[in-house]
mmCIF file of C-alpha atoms and ligand atoms in Angstrom:
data_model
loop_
_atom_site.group_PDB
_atom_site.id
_atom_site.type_symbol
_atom_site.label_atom_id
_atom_site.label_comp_id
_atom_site.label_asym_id
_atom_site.label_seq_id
_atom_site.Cartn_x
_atom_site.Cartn_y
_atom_site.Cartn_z
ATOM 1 C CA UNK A 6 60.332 -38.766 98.696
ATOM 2 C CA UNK A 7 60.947 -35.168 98.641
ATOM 3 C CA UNK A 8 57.763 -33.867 97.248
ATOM 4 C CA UNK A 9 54.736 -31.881 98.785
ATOM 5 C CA UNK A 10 51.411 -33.660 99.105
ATOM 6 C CA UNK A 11 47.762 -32.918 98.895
ATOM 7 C CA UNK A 12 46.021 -34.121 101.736
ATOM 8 C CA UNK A 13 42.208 -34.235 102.809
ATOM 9 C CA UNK A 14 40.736 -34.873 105.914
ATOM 10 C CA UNK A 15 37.212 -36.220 106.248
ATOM 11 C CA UNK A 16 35.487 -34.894 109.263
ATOM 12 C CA UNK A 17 37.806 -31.839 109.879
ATOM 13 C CA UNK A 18 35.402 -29.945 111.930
ATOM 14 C CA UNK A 19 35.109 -33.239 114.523
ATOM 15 C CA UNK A 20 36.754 -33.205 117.530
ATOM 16 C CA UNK A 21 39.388 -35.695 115.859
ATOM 17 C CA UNK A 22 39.733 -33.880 112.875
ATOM 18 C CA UNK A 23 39.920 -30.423 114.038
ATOM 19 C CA UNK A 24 43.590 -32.261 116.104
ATOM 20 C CA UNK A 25 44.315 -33.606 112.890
ATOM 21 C CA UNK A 26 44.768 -30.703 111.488
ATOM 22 C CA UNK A 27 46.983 -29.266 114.540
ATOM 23 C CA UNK A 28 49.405 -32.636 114.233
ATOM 24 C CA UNK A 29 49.475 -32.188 110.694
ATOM 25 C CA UNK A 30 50.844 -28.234 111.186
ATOM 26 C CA UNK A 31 52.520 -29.454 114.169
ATOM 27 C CA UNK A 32 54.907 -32.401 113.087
ATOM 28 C CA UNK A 33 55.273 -30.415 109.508
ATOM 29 C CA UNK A 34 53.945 -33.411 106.982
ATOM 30 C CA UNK A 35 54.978 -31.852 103.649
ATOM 31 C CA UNK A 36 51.285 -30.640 102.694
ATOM 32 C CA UNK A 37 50.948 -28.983 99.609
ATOM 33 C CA UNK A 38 47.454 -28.815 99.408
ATOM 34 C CA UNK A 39 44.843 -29.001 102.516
ATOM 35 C CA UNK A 40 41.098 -29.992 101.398
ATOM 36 C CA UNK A 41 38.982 -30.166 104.571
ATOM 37 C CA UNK A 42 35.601 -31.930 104.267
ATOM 38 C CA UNK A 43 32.787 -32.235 106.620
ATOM 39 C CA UNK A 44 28.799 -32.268 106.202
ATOM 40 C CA UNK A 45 27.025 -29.819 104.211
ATOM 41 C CA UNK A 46 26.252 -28.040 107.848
ATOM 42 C CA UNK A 47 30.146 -26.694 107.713
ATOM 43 C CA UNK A 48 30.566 -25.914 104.311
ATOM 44 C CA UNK A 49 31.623 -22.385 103.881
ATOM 45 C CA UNK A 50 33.624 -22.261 107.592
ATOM 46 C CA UNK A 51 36.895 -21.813 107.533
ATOM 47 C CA UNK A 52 39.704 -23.320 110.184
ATOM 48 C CA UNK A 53 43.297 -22.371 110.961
ATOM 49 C CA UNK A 54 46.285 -24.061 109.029
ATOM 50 C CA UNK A 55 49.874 -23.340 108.580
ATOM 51 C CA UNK A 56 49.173 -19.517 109.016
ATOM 52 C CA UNK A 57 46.414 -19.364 107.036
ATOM 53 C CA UNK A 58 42.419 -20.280 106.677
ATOM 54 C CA UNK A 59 41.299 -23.213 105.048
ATOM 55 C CA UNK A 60 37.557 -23.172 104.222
ATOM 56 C CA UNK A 61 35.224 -26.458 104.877
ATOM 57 C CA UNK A 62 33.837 -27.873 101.673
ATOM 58 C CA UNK A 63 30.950 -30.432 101.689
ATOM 59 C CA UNK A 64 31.631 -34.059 101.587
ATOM 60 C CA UNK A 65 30.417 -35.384 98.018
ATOM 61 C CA UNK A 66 31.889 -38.483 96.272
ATOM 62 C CA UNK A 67 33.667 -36.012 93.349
ATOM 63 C CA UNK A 68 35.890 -34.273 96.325
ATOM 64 C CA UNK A 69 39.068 -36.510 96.213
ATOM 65 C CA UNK A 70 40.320 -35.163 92.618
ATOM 66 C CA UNK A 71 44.251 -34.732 92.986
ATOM 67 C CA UNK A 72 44.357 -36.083 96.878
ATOM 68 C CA UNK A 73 46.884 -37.644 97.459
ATOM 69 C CA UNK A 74 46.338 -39.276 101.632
ATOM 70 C CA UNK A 75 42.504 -38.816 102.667
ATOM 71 C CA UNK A 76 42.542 -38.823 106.339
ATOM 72 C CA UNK A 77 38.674 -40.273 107.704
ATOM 73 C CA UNK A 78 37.128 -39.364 110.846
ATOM 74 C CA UNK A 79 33.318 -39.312 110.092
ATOM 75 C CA UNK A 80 32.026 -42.048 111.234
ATOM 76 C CA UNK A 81 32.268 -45.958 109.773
ATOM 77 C CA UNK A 82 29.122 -44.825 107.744
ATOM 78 C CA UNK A 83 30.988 -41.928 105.922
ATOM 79 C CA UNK A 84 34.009 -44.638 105.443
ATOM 80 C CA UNK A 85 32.090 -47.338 104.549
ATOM 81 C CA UNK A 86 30.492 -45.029 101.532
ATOM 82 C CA UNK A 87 33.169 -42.590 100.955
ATOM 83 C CA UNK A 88 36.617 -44.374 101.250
ATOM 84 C CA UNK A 89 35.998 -46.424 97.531
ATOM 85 C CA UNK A 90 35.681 -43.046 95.838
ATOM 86 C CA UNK A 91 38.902 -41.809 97.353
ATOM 87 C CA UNK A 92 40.632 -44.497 96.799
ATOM 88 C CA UNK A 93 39.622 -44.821 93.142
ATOM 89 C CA UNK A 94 40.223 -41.327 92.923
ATOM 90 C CA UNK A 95 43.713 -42.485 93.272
ATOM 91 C CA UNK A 96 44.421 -41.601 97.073
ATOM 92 C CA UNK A 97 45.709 -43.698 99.719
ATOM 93 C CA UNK A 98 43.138 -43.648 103.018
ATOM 94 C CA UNK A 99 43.684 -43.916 106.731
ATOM 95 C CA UNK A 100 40.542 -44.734 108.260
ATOM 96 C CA UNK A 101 40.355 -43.766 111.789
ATOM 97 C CA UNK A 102 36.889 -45.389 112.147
ATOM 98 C CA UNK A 103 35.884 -49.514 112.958
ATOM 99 C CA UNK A 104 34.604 -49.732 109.256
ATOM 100 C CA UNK A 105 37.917 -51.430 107.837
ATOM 101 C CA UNK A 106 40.066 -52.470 111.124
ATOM 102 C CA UNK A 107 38.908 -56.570 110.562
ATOM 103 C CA UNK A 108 39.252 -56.107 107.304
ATOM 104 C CA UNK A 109 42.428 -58.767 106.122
ATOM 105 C CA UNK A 110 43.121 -56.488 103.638
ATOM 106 C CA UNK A 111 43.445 -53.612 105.198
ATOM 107 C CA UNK A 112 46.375 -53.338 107.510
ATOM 108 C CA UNK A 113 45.590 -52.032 110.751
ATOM 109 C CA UNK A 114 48.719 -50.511 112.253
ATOM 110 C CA UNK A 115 50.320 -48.873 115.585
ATOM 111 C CA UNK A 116 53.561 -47.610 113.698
ATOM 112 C CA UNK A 117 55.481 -47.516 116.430
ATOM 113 C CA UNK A 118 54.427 -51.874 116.921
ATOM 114 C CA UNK A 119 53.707 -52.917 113.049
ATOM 115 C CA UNK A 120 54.912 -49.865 110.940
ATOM 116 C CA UNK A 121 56.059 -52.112 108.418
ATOM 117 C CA UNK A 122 52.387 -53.310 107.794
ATOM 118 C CA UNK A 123 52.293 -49.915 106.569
ATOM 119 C CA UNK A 124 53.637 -51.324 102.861
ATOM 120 C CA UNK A 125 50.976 -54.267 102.177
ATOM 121 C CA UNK A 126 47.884 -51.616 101.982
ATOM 122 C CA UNK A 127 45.569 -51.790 98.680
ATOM 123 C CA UNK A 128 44.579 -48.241 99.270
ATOM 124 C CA UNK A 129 43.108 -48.256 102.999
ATOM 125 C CA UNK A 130 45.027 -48.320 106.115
ATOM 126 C CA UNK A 131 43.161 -48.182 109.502
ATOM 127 C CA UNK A 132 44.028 -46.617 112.739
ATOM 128 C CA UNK A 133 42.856 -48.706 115.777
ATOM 129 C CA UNK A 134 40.259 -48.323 118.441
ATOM 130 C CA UNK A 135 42.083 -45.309 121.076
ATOM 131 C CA UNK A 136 41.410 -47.981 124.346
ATOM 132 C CA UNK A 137 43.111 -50.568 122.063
ATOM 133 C CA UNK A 138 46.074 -48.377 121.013
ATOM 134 C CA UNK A 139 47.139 -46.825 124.154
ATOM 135 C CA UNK A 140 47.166 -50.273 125.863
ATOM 136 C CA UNK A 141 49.588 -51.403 123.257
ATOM 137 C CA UNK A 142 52.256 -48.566 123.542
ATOM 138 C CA UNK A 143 52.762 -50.525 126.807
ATOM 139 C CA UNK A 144 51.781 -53.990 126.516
ATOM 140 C CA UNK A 145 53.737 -54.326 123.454
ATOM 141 C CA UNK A 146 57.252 -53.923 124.451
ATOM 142 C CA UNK A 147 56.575 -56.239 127.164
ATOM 143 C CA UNK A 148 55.277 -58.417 125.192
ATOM 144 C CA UNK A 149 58.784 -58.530 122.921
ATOM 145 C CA UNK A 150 60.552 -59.318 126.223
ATOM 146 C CA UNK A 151 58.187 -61.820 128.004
ATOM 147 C CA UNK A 152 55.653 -63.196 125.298
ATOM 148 C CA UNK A 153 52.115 -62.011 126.520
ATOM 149 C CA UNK A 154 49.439 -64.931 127.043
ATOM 150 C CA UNK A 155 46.631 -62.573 128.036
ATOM 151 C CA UNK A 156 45.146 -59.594 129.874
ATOM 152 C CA UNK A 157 42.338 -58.674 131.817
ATOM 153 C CA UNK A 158 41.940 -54.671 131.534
ATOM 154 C CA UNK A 159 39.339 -52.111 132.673
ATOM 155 C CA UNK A 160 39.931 -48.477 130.968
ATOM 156 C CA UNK A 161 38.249 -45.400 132.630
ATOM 157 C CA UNK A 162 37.271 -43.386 129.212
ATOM 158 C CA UNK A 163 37.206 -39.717 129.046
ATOM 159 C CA UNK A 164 34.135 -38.396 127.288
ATOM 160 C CA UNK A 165 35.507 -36.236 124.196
ATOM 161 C CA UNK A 166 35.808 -40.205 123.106
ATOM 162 C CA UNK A 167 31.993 -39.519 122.554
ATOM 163 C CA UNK A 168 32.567 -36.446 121.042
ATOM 164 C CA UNK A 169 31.821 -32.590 121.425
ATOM 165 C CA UNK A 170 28.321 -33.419 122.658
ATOM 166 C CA UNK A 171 30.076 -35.215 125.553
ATOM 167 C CA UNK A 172 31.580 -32.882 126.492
ATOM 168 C CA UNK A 173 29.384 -30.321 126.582
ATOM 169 C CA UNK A 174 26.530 -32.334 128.311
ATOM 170 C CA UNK A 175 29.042 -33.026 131.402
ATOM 171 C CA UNK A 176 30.370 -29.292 131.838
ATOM 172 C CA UNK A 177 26.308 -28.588 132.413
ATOM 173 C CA UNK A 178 25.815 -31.604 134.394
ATOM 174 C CA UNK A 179 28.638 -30.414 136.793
ATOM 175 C CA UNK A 180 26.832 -26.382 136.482
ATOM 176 C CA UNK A 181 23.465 -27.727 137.015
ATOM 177 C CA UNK A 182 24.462 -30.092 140.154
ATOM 178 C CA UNK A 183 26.625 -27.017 142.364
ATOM 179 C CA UNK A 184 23.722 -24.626 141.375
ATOM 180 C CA UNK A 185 20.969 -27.105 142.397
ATOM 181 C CA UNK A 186 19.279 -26.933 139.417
ATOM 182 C CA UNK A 187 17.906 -30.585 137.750
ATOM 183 C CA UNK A 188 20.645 -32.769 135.319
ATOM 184 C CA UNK A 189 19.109 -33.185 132.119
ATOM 185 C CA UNK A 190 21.062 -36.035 130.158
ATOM 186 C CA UNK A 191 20.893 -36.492 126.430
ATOM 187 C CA UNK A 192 23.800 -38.163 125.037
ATOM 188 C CA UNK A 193 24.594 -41.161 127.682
ATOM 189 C CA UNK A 194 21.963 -43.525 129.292
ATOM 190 C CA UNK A 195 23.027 -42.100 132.913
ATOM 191 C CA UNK A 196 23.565 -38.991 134.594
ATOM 192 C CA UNK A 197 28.082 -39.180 133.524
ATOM 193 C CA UNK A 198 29.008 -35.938 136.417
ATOM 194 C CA UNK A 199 29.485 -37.114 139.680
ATOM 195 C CA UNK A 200 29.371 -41.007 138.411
ATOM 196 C CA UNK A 201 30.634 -43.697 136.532
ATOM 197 C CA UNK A 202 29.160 -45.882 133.426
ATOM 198 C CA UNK A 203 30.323 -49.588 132.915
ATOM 199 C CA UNK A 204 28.661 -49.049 129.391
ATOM 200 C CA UNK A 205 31.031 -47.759 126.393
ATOM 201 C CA UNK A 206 29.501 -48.679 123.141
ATOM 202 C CA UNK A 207 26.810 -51.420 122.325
ATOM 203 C CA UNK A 208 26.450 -54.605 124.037
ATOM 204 C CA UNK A 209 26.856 -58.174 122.576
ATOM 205 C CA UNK A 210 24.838 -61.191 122.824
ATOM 206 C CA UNK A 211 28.327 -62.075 125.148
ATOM 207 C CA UNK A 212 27.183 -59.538 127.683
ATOM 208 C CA UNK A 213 30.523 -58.079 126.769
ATOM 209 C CA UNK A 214 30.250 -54.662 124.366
ATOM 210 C CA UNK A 215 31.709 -54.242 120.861
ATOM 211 C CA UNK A 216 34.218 -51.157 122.473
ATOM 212 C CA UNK A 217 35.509 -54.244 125.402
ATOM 213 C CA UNK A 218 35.994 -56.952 122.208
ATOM 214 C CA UNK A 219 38.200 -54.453 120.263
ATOM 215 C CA UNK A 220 41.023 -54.887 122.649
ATOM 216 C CA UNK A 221 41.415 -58.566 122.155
ATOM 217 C CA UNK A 222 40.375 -58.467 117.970
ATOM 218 C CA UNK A 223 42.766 -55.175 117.282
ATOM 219 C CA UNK A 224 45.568 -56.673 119.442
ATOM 220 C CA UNK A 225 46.100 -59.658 117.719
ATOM 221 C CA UNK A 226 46.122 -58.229 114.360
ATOM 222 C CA UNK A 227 48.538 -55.473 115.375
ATOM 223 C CA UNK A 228 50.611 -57.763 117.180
ATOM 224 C CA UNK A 229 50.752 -60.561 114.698
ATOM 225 C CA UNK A 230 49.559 -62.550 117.775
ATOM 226 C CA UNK A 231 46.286 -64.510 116.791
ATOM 227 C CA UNK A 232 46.197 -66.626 120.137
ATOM 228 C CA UNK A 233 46.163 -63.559 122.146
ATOM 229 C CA UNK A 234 43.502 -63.062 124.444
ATOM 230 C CA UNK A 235 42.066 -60.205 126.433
ATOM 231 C CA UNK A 236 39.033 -59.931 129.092
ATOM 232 C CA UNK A 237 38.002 -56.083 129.100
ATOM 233 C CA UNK A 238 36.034 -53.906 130.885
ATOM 234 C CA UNK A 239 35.302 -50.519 129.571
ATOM 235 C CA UNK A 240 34.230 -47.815 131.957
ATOM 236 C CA UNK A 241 33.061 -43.899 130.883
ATOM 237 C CA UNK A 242 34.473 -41.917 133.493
ATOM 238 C CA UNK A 243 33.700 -37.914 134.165
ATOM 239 C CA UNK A 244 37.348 -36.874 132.504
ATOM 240 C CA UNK A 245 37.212 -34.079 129.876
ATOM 241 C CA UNK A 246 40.088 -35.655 127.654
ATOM 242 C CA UNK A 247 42.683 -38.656 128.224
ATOM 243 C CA UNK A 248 41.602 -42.181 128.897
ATOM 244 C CA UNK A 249 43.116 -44.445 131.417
ATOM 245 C CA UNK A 250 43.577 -48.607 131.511
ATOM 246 C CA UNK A 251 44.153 -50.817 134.379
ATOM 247 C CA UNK A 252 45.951 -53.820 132.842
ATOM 248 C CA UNK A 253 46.963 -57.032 134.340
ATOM 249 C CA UNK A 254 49.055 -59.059 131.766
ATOM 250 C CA UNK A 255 50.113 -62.649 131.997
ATOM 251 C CA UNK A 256 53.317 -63.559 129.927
ATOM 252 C CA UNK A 257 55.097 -67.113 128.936
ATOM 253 C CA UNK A 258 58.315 -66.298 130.753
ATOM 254 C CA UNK A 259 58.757 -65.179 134.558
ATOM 255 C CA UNK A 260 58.961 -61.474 134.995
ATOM 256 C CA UNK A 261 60.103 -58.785 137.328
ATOM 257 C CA UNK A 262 58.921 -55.261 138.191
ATOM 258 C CA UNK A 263 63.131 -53.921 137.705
ATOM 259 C CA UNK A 264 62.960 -55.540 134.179
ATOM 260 C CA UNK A 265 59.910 -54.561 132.887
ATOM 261 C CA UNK A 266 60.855 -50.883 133.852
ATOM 262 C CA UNK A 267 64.095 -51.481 132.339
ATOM 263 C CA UNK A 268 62.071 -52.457 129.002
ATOM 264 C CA UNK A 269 59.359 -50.083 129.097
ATOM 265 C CA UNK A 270 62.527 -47.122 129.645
ATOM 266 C CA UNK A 271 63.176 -44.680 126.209
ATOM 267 C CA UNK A 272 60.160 -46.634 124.541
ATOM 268 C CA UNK A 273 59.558 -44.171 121.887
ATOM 269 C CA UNK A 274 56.048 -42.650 122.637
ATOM 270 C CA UNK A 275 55.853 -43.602 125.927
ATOM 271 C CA UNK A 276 57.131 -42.262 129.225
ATOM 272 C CA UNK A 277 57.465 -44.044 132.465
ATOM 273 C CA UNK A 278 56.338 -42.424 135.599
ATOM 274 C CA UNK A 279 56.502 -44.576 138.093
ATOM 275 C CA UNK A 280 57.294 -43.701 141.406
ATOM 276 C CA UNK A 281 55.006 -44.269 143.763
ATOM 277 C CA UNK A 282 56.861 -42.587 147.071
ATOM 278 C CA UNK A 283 56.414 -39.641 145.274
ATOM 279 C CA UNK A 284 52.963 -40.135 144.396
ATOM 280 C CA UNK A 285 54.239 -40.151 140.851
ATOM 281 C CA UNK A 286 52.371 -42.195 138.412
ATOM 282 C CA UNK A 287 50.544 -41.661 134.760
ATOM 283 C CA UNK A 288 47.134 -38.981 135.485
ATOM 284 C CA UNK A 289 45.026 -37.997 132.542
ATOM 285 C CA UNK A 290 45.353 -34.648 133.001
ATOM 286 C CA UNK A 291 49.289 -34.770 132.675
ATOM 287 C CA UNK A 292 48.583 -36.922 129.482
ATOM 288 C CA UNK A 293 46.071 -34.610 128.001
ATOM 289 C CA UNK A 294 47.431 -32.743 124.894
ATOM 290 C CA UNK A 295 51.092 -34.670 125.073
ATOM 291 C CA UNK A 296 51.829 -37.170 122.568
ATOM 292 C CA UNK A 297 53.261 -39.548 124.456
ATOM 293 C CA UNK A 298 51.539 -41.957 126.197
ATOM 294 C CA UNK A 299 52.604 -42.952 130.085
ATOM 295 C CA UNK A 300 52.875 -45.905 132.043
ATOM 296 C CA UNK A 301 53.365 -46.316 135.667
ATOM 297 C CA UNK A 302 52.429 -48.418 139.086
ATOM 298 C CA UNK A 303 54.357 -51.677 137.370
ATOM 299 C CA UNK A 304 53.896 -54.260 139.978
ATOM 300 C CA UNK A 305 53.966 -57.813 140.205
ATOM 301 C CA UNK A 306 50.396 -59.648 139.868
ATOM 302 C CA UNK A 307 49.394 -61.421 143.288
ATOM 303 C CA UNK A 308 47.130 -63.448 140.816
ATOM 304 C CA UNK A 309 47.971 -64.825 138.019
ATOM 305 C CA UNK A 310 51.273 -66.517 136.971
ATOM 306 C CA UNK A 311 54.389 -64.664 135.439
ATOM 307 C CA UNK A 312 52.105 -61.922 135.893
ATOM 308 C CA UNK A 313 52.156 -57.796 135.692
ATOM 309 C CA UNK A 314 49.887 -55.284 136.945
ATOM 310 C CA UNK A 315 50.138 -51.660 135.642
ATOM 311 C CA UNK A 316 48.364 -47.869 134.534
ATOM 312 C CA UNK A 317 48.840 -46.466 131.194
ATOM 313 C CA UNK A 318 47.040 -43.473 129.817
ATOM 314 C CA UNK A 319 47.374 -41.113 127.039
ATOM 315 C CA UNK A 320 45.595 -38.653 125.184
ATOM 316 C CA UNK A 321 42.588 -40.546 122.831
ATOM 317 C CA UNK A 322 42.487 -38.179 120.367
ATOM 318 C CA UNK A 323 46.254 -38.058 119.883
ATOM 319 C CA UNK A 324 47.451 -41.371 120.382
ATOM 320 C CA UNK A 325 44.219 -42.991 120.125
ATOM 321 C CA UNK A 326 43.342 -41.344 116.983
ATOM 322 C CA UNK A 327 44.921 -38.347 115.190
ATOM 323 C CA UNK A 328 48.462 -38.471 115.592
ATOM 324 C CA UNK A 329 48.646 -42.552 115.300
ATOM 325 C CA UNK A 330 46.678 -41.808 111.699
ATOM 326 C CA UNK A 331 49.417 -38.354 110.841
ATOM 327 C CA UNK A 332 52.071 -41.493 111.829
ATOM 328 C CA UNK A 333 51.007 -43.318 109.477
ATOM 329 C CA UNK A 334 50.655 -41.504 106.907
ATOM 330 C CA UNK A 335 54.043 -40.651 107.972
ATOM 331 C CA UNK A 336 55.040 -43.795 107.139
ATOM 332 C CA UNK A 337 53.513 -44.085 104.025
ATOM 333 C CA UNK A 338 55.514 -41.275 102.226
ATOM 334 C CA UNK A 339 58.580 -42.543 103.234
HETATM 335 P P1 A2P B 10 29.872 -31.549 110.675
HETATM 336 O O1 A2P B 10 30.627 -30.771 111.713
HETATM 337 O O2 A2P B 10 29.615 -30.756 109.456
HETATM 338 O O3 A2P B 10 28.661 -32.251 111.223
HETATM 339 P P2 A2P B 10 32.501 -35.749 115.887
HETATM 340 O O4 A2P B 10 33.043 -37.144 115.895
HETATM 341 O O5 A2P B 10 33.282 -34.821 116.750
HETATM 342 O O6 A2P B 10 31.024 -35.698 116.158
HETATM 343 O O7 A2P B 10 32.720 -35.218 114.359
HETATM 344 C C1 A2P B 10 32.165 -35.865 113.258
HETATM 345 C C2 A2P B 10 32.720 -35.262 111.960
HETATM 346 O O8 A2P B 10 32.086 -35.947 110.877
HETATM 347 C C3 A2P B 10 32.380 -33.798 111.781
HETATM 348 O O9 A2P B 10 33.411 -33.145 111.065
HETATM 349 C C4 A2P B 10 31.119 -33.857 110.954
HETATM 350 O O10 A2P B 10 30.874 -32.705 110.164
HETATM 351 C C5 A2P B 10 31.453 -35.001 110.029
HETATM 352 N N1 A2P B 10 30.233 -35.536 109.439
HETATM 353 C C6 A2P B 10 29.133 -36.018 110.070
HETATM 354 N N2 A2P B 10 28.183 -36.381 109.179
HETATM 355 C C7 A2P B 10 28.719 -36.129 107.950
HETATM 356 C C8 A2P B 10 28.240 -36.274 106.603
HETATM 357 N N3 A2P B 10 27.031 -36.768 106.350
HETATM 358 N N4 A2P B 10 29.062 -35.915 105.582
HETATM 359 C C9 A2P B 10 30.279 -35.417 105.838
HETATM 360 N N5 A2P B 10 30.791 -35.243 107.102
HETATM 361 C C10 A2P B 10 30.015 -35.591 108.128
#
């Protein structure tokens, strides 16, 4: 369709949405109209676009008028209240919170895995959990050439997943530790500089938390693979931005290391780097601010049968969040 469209974004002064904004300018979706929406707090600041300023407006359930795609990143609570009055408004949504992701009706897509889902929406589309998403860009493929059983995964989480507070709180932990002064901690349980927190999210009556179960319940729907299982650990980590995930992946059919880097070669959005005698292999900090997610230190599991061990990271609030949800909406216009 070769029209212009107007667009909102919910939460546009959030770390997310504020990168929104930049993939939006960036991979040149035909905007027409920009409406940027955040608490009552931003209304009246105004943010970068296209060359020009754009000013905040406060969130109120009259704002979608004329939208056309309302991008979410607020919260589940502000999608959970908000997203009906968009939608009746007449837009489409893409959700980049947990409210709608289990939803049946809602498809919950990786474009580059289940674009196609793209078409069965009834006015909300979600974007997955970041973990969840990045793990795919490499699981997937390999799954299409060996038929993935299960996984067992521990991700080391940068903390602008938590958001601006995060981030914040562990550039004065690091300050307060080299100048001797005392850590004060406000936004995690545990001192995060210096350390690492087996704790992302809330914790089930399964000992396991809610951010460790969306692996296994995202997976399956964006896979079309209900019998998929996946044991996770999720781990904060003192990283500014990029998150990491050890994966060990048992398929139906034997695999080797040379085809599984044959596969996971000119994957679009994802790189391989992968050569260890080099001391090549995916970092965060090469991933941070790159779209494309990167996969490396493919070996064969010692443990488990027709197995794979291997490293993928990629930027969370690309990947894992604003340019999957630009992707889709991408899709959508089509
Ligand atoms: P604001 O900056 O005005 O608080 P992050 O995930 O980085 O913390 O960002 C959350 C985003 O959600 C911000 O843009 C924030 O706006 C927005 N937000 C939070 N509470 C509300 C609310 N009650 N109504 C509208 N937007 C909200």
């Amino acid at each position: 369709m070769n029209r212009n469209y107007t667009v909102a974004i919910v939460g546009a002064t959030g770390a997310v949405g504020v990168e929104m904004i930049k993939v939006l300018e960036r991979r040149q979706f035909p905007v027409g109209k920009l409406v940027l929406l955040a608490s009552a707090r931003s209304a009246g600041k105004t943010l970068p676009f296209n060359g020009t300023t754009v000013t905040v407006e406060e969130l109120t359930e009259d704002s979608f008028k004329g939208v056309d795609i309302a991008l979410f990143s607020a919260g589940a609570g502000i999608s959970r209240k908000f997203a009906p009055f968009a939608v009746k408004a007449g837009a489409v949504v893409v959700d980049n919170s947990s409210e709608f992701r289990m939803n049946p009706d809602v498809p919950l897509v990786v474009p580059e895995i289940n674009g196609d889902d793209v078409k069965l929406h009834k006015g909300i589309l979600a974007n997955p959990n970041c973990t969840t998403a990045i793990t795919l860009m490499a699981l997937y493929p390999l799954h299409k050439a060996f038929g993935v059983k299960r996984v067992i995964a521990s991700s080391y989480q940068a903390v602008s997943g938590t958001g601006a507070q995060a981030l914040a709180e562990l550039k004065a932990q690091v300050e307060a530790i080299v100048t001797g002064r005392p850590v004060e901690k406000n936004v995690y349980p545990h001192q995060i500089a210096f350390n690492v927190l087996p704790h992302v999210d809330v914790f089930l009556d399964s000992g396991y938390t809610k951010e460790e179960m969306k692996m296994q319940n995202e997976a399956r729907r964006i896979m079309h693979l209900p019998a998929f299982t996946a044991s996770v650990t999720c781990v904060r980590v003192p990283v500014f931005r990029a998150h990491s995930i050890s994966v060990n992946a048992e398929f139906e059919r034997p695999v080797s290391v040379e085809e599984a880097r044959k596969v996971l070669t000119g994957v679009p959005g994802l790189k391989l780097v992968d050569d260890p005698a080099k001391n090549e292999y995916p970092l965060p900090l090469n991933c941070a601010e790159t779209d494309d997610c990167q996969v490396g230190r493919i070996r064969l599991d010692c443990a488990l049968e027709n197995g794979l061990a291997f490293w993928v990271a990629g930027d969370q609030l690309l990947k894992g969040a604003a340019l999957n949800a630009v992707q889709i909406a991408e899709k959508l216009i089509c």
